[in-house]
């Protein structure tokens, strides 16, 4: 059983729900990135999503786009990200998922990617811009290497596509709460609950809901019907605000501490 499967099995056994933070690897630099994800692990992250920076992140809103650019400007590439994962894995067993567009993976070489991922301690991969045969091919290759394919579903995904996506996915399903790009929202879309209910017809995998979640109230709402909540842009925005003063770790800790203690009372 993978680290991701073990984590969700433990949560289900205790009636708990998952917290999945997202940060862009190398934002604002590799040393801060390592310190941030280690602190997130200490603060109770169930799984950590590490974004692979890309020069044309079309599925992401301005906040994560800027984080990608800061990371690229700092010289981040997949080799350095794998070194980051290796250093993290020496100190934590919290599952790590790389969140990437296809282009960086193809440039690196997918066979090479899989071997590095296994060697350094990556647990899964989410590729934002692959569908159909490409997704099946990638899923099969990841499975052969003991890695999970984390798949995205959206309110616009048809039942036919849901069935196909759920069939090849592993680890967990990432349900996008609304159509559009990433970014903080004041309210969680009602379509997210419907989407999760639809997906349950096709899979027993845990389902995490993300895109725009930024408050304790929103997380608590998601936990009523899903297995985990993903918080991305709100965390990345805290990092951005603290770039100049060097307090990125403290800023992220402050945000998470405002979210999790209040939520924990209701779980």
CSV table of C-alpha atoms in Angstrom, one decimal:
chain,number,residue,atom,x,y,z
A,1,UNK,CA,0.0,0.0,0.0
A,2,UNK,CA,1.4,3.4,-0.9
A,3,UNK,CA,2.0,6.2,1.5
A,4,UNK,CA,-1.0,8.1,0.1
A,5,UNK,CA,-3.3,5.1,0.5
A,6,UNK,CA,-2.0,4.5,4.0
A,7,UNK,CA,-2.6,8.1,5.0
A,8,UNK,CA,-6.2,8.0,3.8
A,9,UNK,CA,-6.8,4.6,5.4
A,10,UNK,CA,-5.7,6.0,8.7
A,11,UNK,CA,-8.0,9.0,8.3
A,12,UNK,CA,-10.9,6.8,7.5
A,13,UNK,CA,-10.2,4.5,10.4
A,14,UNK,CA,-10.3,7.5,12.8
A,15,UNK,CA,-13.1,9.4,11.1
A,16,UNK,CA,-10.6,12.2,10.2
A,17,UNK,CA,-10.4,14.4,7.2
A,18,UNK,CA,-7.4,15.4,5.1
A,19,UNK,CA,-5.6,18.7,4.7
A,20,UNK,CA,-3.6,19.0,1.5
A,21,UNK,CA,-1.5,22.2,1.1
A,22,UNK,CA,-0.1,23.2,-2.3
A,23,UNK,CA,3.1,25.2,-2.8
A,24,UNK,CA,5.3,25.8,-5.8
A,25,UNK,CA,8.6,24.1,-5.5
A,26,UNK,CA,11.5,26.6,-5.3
A,27,UNK,CA,9.3,29.6,-4.4
A,28,UNK,CA,10.9,31.8,-3.3
A,29,UNK,CA,14.0,29.6,-3.4
A,30,UNK,CA,14.9,26.0,-2.6
A,31,UNK,CA,16.0,26.5,1.1
A,32,UNK,CA,12.8,28.4,1.9
A,33,UNK,CA,10.8,25.7,0.0
A,34,UNK,CA,12.3,22.9,2.1
A,35,UNK,CA,11.6,24.8,5.3
A,36,UNK,CA,8.0,25.5,4.3
A,37,UNK,CA,7.1,22.0,3.4
A,38,UNK,CA,8.8,20.6,6.5
A,39,UNK,CA,6.7,23.0,8.6
A,40,UNK,CA,3.5,22.1,6.7
A,41,UNK,CA,4.3,18.4,7.5
A,42,UNK,CA,4.7,19.3,11.2
A,43,UNK,CA,1.5,21.3,11.2
A,44,UNK,CA,-0.5,18.2,10.1
A,45,UNK,CA,-0.6,18.1,6.3
A,46,UNK,CA,-2.0,14.8,5.1
A,47,UNK,CA,-0.4,15.1,1.7
A,48,UNK,CA,1.7,17.9,0.3
A,49,UNK,CA,1.4,19.0,-3.3
A,50,UNK,CA,4.6,20.4,-4.9
A,51,UNK,CA,4.0,22.5,-8.0
A,52,UNK,CA,6.6,22.1,-10.8
A,53,UNK,CA,7.1,25.6,-12.2
A,54,UNK,CA,6.2,26.1,-15.8
A,55,UNK,CA,6.5,29.2,-18.0
A,56,UNK,CA,2.9,28.9,-19.4
A,57,UNK,CA,0.7,27.7,-16.5
A,58,UNK,CA,-2.7,28.2,-18.2
A,59,UNK,CA,-4.7,26.4,-15.5
A,60,UNK,CA,-3.4,28.7,-12.8
A,61,UNK,CA,-4.5,32.1,-11.6
A,62,UNK,CA,-2.2,35.1,-11.2
A,63,UNK,CA,-1.0,34.2,-7.7
A,64,UNK,CA,0.3,30.8,-8.7
A,65,UNK,CA,1.5,32.1,-12.0
A,66,UNK,CA,3.7,34.6,-10.2
A,67,UNK,CA,5.0,31.9,-7.9
A,68,UNK,CA,6.0,29.8,-10.9
A,69,UNK,CA,7.9,32.8,-12.3
A,70,UNK,CA,9.7,33.5,-9.0
A,71,UNK,CA,10.7,29.8,-8.9
A,72,UNK,CA,11.9,29.8,-12.5
A,73,UNK,CA,13.8,33.0,-11.9
A,74,UNK,CA,15.5,31.3,-8.9
A,75,UNK,CA,16.7,28.5,-11.3
A,76,UNK,CA,14.3,25.8,-10.3
A,77,UNK,CA,14.2,22.7,-12.5
A,78,UNK,CA,13.2,19.0,-12.0
A,79,UNK,CA,16.7,18.0,-10.9
A,80,UNK,CA,16.6,20.5,-8.1
A,81,UNK,CA,13.0,19.5,-7.2
A,82,UNK,CA,14.0,15.9,-6.8
A,83,UNK,CA,16.9,17.0,-4.6
A,84,UNK,CA,14.4,18.9,-2.5
A,85,UNK,CA,12.2,15.8,-2.2
A,86,UNK,CA,15.2,13.7,-1.2
A,87,UNK,CA,16.1,16.2,1.6
A,88,UNK,CA,12.5,16.4,2.8
A,89,UNK,CA,12.2,12.6,2.8
A,90,UNK,CA,15.2,12.3,5.1
A,91,UNK,CA,13.0,14.1,7.8
A,92,UNK,CA,9.4,13.3,7.0
A,93,UNK,CA,7.2,10.5,5.7
A,94,UNK,CA,4.3,12.8,4.7
A,95,UNK,CA,3.2,11.8,1.2
A,96,UNK,CA,4.4,14.2,-1.6
A,97,UNK,CA,2.6,14.7,-5.0
A,98,UNK,CA,4.2,16.6,-7.8
A,99,UNK,CA,1.7,18.8,-9.6
A,100,UNK,CA,3.0,19.5,-13.2
A,101,UNK,CA,2.1,20.3,-16.7
A,102,UNK,CA,3.2,17.8,-19.3
A,103,UNK,CA,5.9,19.9,-21.0
A,104,UNK,CA,8.4,19.8,-18.2
A,105,UNK,CA,8.0,16.0,-17.9
A,106,UNK,CA,8.6,15.5,-21.6
A,107,UNK,CA,11.7,17.7,-21.5
A,108,UNK,CA,13.0,15.7,-18.6
A,109,UNK,CA,12.1,12.4,-20.1
A,110,UNK,CA,9.3,10.4,-18.5
A,111,UNK,CA,11.3,7.2,-17.9
A,112,UNK,CA,13.9,9.3,-16.2
A,113,UNK,CA,11.2,11.1,-14.3
A,114,UNK,CA,9.8,7.9,-12.9
A,115,UNK,CA,13.2,6.6,-11.8
A,116,UNK,CA,14.1,9.8,-10.1
A,117,UNK,CA,10.7,10.0,-8.4
A,118,UNK,CA,11.0,6.5,-7.0
A,119,UNK,CA,14.6,7.1,-5.9
A,120,UNK,CA,13.9,10.3,-4.0
A,121,UNK,CA,10.5,9.5,-2.4
A,122,UNK,CA,7.8,11.1,-4.6
A,123,UNK,CA,4.5,9.3,-4.1
A,124,UNK,CA,2.3,10.5,-6.9
A,125,UNK,CA,2.0,12.8,-9.9
A,126,UNK,CA,-0.8,15.1,-11.1
A,127,UNK,CA,-0.6,16.3,-14.7
A,128,UNK,CA,-2.9,19.1,-15.4
A,129,UNK,CA,-3.1,18.9,-19.2
A,130,UNK,CA,-3.3,15.3,-20.2
A,131,UNK,CA,-6.5,13.4,-21.2
A,132,UNK,CA,-7.5,10.2,-22.9
A,133,UNK,CA,-4.8,7.9,-24.3
A,134,UNK,CA,-2.0,10.0,-22.9
A,135,UNK,CA,-3.4,9.8,-19.4
A,136,UNK,CA,-3.8,6.0,-19.7
A,137,UNK,CA,-0.2,5.7,-20.9
A,138,UNK,CA,1.1,7.9,-18.1
A,139,UNK,CA,-1.0,6.1,-15.5
A,140,UNK,CA,0.3,2.7,-16.6
A,141,UNK,CA,3.9,3.8,-16.5
A,142,UNK,CA,3.4,5.3,-13.0
A,143,UNK,CA,1.7,2.2,-11.8
A,144,UNK,CA,4.6,0.1,-13.0
A,145,UNK,CA,6.9,2.2,-10.9
A,146,UNK,CA,4.7,2.1,-7.8
A,147,UNK,CA,3.6,5.7,-8.2
A,148,UNK,CA,0.0,7.1,-8.0
A,149,UNK,CA,-1.7,9.0,-10.8
A,150,UNK,CA,-3.7,11.7,-9.1
A,151,UNK,CA,-6.5,12.7,-11.6
A,152,UNK,CA,-8.4,15.9,-11.9
A,153,UNK,CA,-12.2,16.0,-12.4
A,154,UNK,CA,-14.4,19.1,-12.8
A,155,UNK,CA,-18.1,20.0,-12.7
A,156,UNK,CA,-18.1,20.0,-16.5
A,157,UNK,CA,-16.7,16.4,-16.7
A,158,UNK,CA,-19.3,14.0,-18.2
A,159,UNK,CA,-20.2,10.8,-16.5
A,160,UNK,CA,-18.5,8.9,-19.3
A,161,UNK,CA,-15.3,10.8,-18.7
A,162,UNK,CA,-15.7,10.4,-14.9
A,163,UNK,CA,-15.8,6.7,-15.3
A,164,UNK,CA,-12.7,6.6,-17.5
A,165,UNK,CA,-10.7,9.0,-15.2
A,166,UNK,CA,-11.6,7.1,-12.0
A,167,UNK,CA,-10.7,3.8,-13.7
A,168,UNK,CA,-7.1,4.8,-14.3
A,169,UNK,CA,-6.6,7.0,-11.2
A,170,UNK,CA,-4.9,5.9,-7.9
A,171,UNK,CA,-4.1,7.6,-4.6
A,172,UNK,CA,-7.0,10.0,-4.6
A,173,UNK,CA,-9.2,12.0,-7.0
A,174,UNK,CA,-8.7,15.8,-7.1
A,175,UNK,CA,-12.2,17.4,-7.6
A,176,UNK,CA,-12.0,21.0,-8.9
A,177,UNK,CA,-14.7,23.0,-7.2
A,178,UNK,CA,-15.5,25.1,-10.2
A,179,UNK,CA,-14.5,25.7,-13.8
A,180,UNK,CA,-11.8,28.2,-14.5
A,181,UNK,CA,-8.3,28.8,-13.0
A,182,UNK,CA,-6.9,28.5,-9.5
A,183,UNK,CA,-7.4,31.4,-7.1
A,184,UNK,CA,-8.9,32.4,-3.7
A,185,UNK,CA,-12.7,32.5,-3.7
A,186,UNK,CA,-15.0,33.8,-0.9
A,187,UNK,CA,-17.4,30.9,-1.3
A,188,UNK,CA,-17.1,27.2,-2.3
A,189,UNK,CA,-19.1,26.3,-5.4
A,190,UNK,CA,-22.2,24.2,-4.8
A,191,UNK,CA,-21.2,22.2,-7.8
A,192,UNK,CA,-18.4,20.7,-5.9
A,193,UNK,CA,-20.7,18.7,-3.7
A,194,UNK,CA,-22.6,17.4,-6.7
A,195,UNK,CA,-19.4,16.5,-8.4
A,196,UNK,CA,-18.1,14.5,-5.5
A,197,UNK,CA,-21.4,12.7,-5.2
A,198,UNK,CA,-21.3,11.9,-9.0
A,199,UNK,CA,-17.7,10.6,-8.7
A,200,UNK,CA,-18.5,8.3,-5.8
A,201,UNK,CA,-20.6,6.3,-8.2
A,202,UNK,CA,-17.4,5.4,-10.1
A,203,UNK,CA,-14.7,5.0,-7.5
A,204,UNK,CA,-13.9,4.1,-3.9
A,205,UNK,CA,-10.8,6.3,-3.9
A,206,UNK,CA,-10.7,9.3,-1.5
A,207,UNK,CA,-11.8,12.5,-3.1
A,208,UNK,CA,-10.1,15.9,-2.3
A,209,UNK,CA,-11.7,19.2,-3.3
A,210,UNK,CA,-9.6,22.2,-4.2
A,211,UNK,CA,-9.5,25.5,-6.2
A,212,UNK,CA,-10.3,28.6,-4.2
A,213,UNK,CA,-10.4,27.2,-0.7
A,214,UNK,CA,-8.9,29.7,1.7
A,215,UNK,CA,-10.9,29.7,5.0
A,216,UNK,CA,-11.7,27.5,7.9
A,217,UNK,CA,-15.4,27.8,7.0
A,218,UNK,CA,-14.8,26.6,3.5
A,219,UNK,CA,-12.6,23.7,4.6
A,220,UNK,CA,-15.2,22.6,7.1
A,221,UNK,CA,-17.9,22.7,4.4
A,222,UNK,CA,-15.8,20.6,2.1
A,223,UNK,CA,-15.1,18.1,4.9
A,224,UNK,CA,-18.9,17.5,5.2
A,225,UNK,CA,-18.9,15.6,1.8
A,226,UNK,CA,-15.3,15.0,0.7
A,227,UNK,CA,-12.3,13.3,2.2
A,228,UNK,CA,-9.8,16.2,2.0
A,229,UNK,CA,-9.5,19.9,1.3
A,230,UNK,CA,-6.8,21.4,-0.8
A,231,UNK,CA,-5.5,24.9,0.0
A,232,UNK,CA,-3.2,26.4,-2.6
A,233,UNK,CA,-3.5,30.0,-3.7
A,234,UNK,CA,-4.0,31.2,-0.1
A,235,UNK,CA,-0.7,29.7,1.0
A,236,UNK,CA,1.1,30.9,-2.1
A,237,UNK,CA,-0.2,34.4,-1.5
A,238,UNK,CA,1.2,34.3,2.1
A,239,UNK,CA,4.6,33.3,0.7
A,240,UNK,CA,4.4,36.1,-1.9
A,241,UNK,CA,3.6,38.7,0.8
A,242,UNK,CA,6.6,37.7,2.8
A,243,UNK,CA,9.2,37.4,0.0
A,244,UNK,CA,10.9,40.7,0.8
A,245,UNK,CA,11.1,40.3,4.6
A,246,UNK,CA,12.2,36.6,4.6
A,247,UNK,CA,9.3,35.4,6.8
A,248,UNK,CA,7.7,32.9,4.4
A,249,UNK,CA,7.8,30.0,6.9
A,250,UNK,CA,6.2,32.0,9.7
A,251,UNK,CA,3.6,33.5,7.3
A,252,UNK,CA,2.6,30.0,6.1
A,253,UNK,CA,2.5,28.7,9.7
A,254,UNK,CA,0.3,31.7,10.7
A,255,UNK,CA,-2.2,31.0,8.0
A,256,UNK,CA,-2.4,27.2,8.7
A,257,UNK,CA,-2.7,27.9,12.5
A,258,UNK,CA,-5.7,30.1,11.7
A,259,UNK,CA,-7.3,27.3,9.7
A,260,UNK,CA,-6.7,24.0,11.5
A,261,UNK,CA,-7.3,24.7,15.2
A,262,UNK,CA,-10.8,26.0,14.6
A,263,UNK,CA,-11.6,23.2,12.2
A,264,UNK,CA,-10.2,20.5,14.5
A,265,UNK,CA,-13.0,21.2,17.1
A,266,UNK,CA,-15.6,20.1,14.6
A,267,UNK,CA,-13.9,16.9,13.3
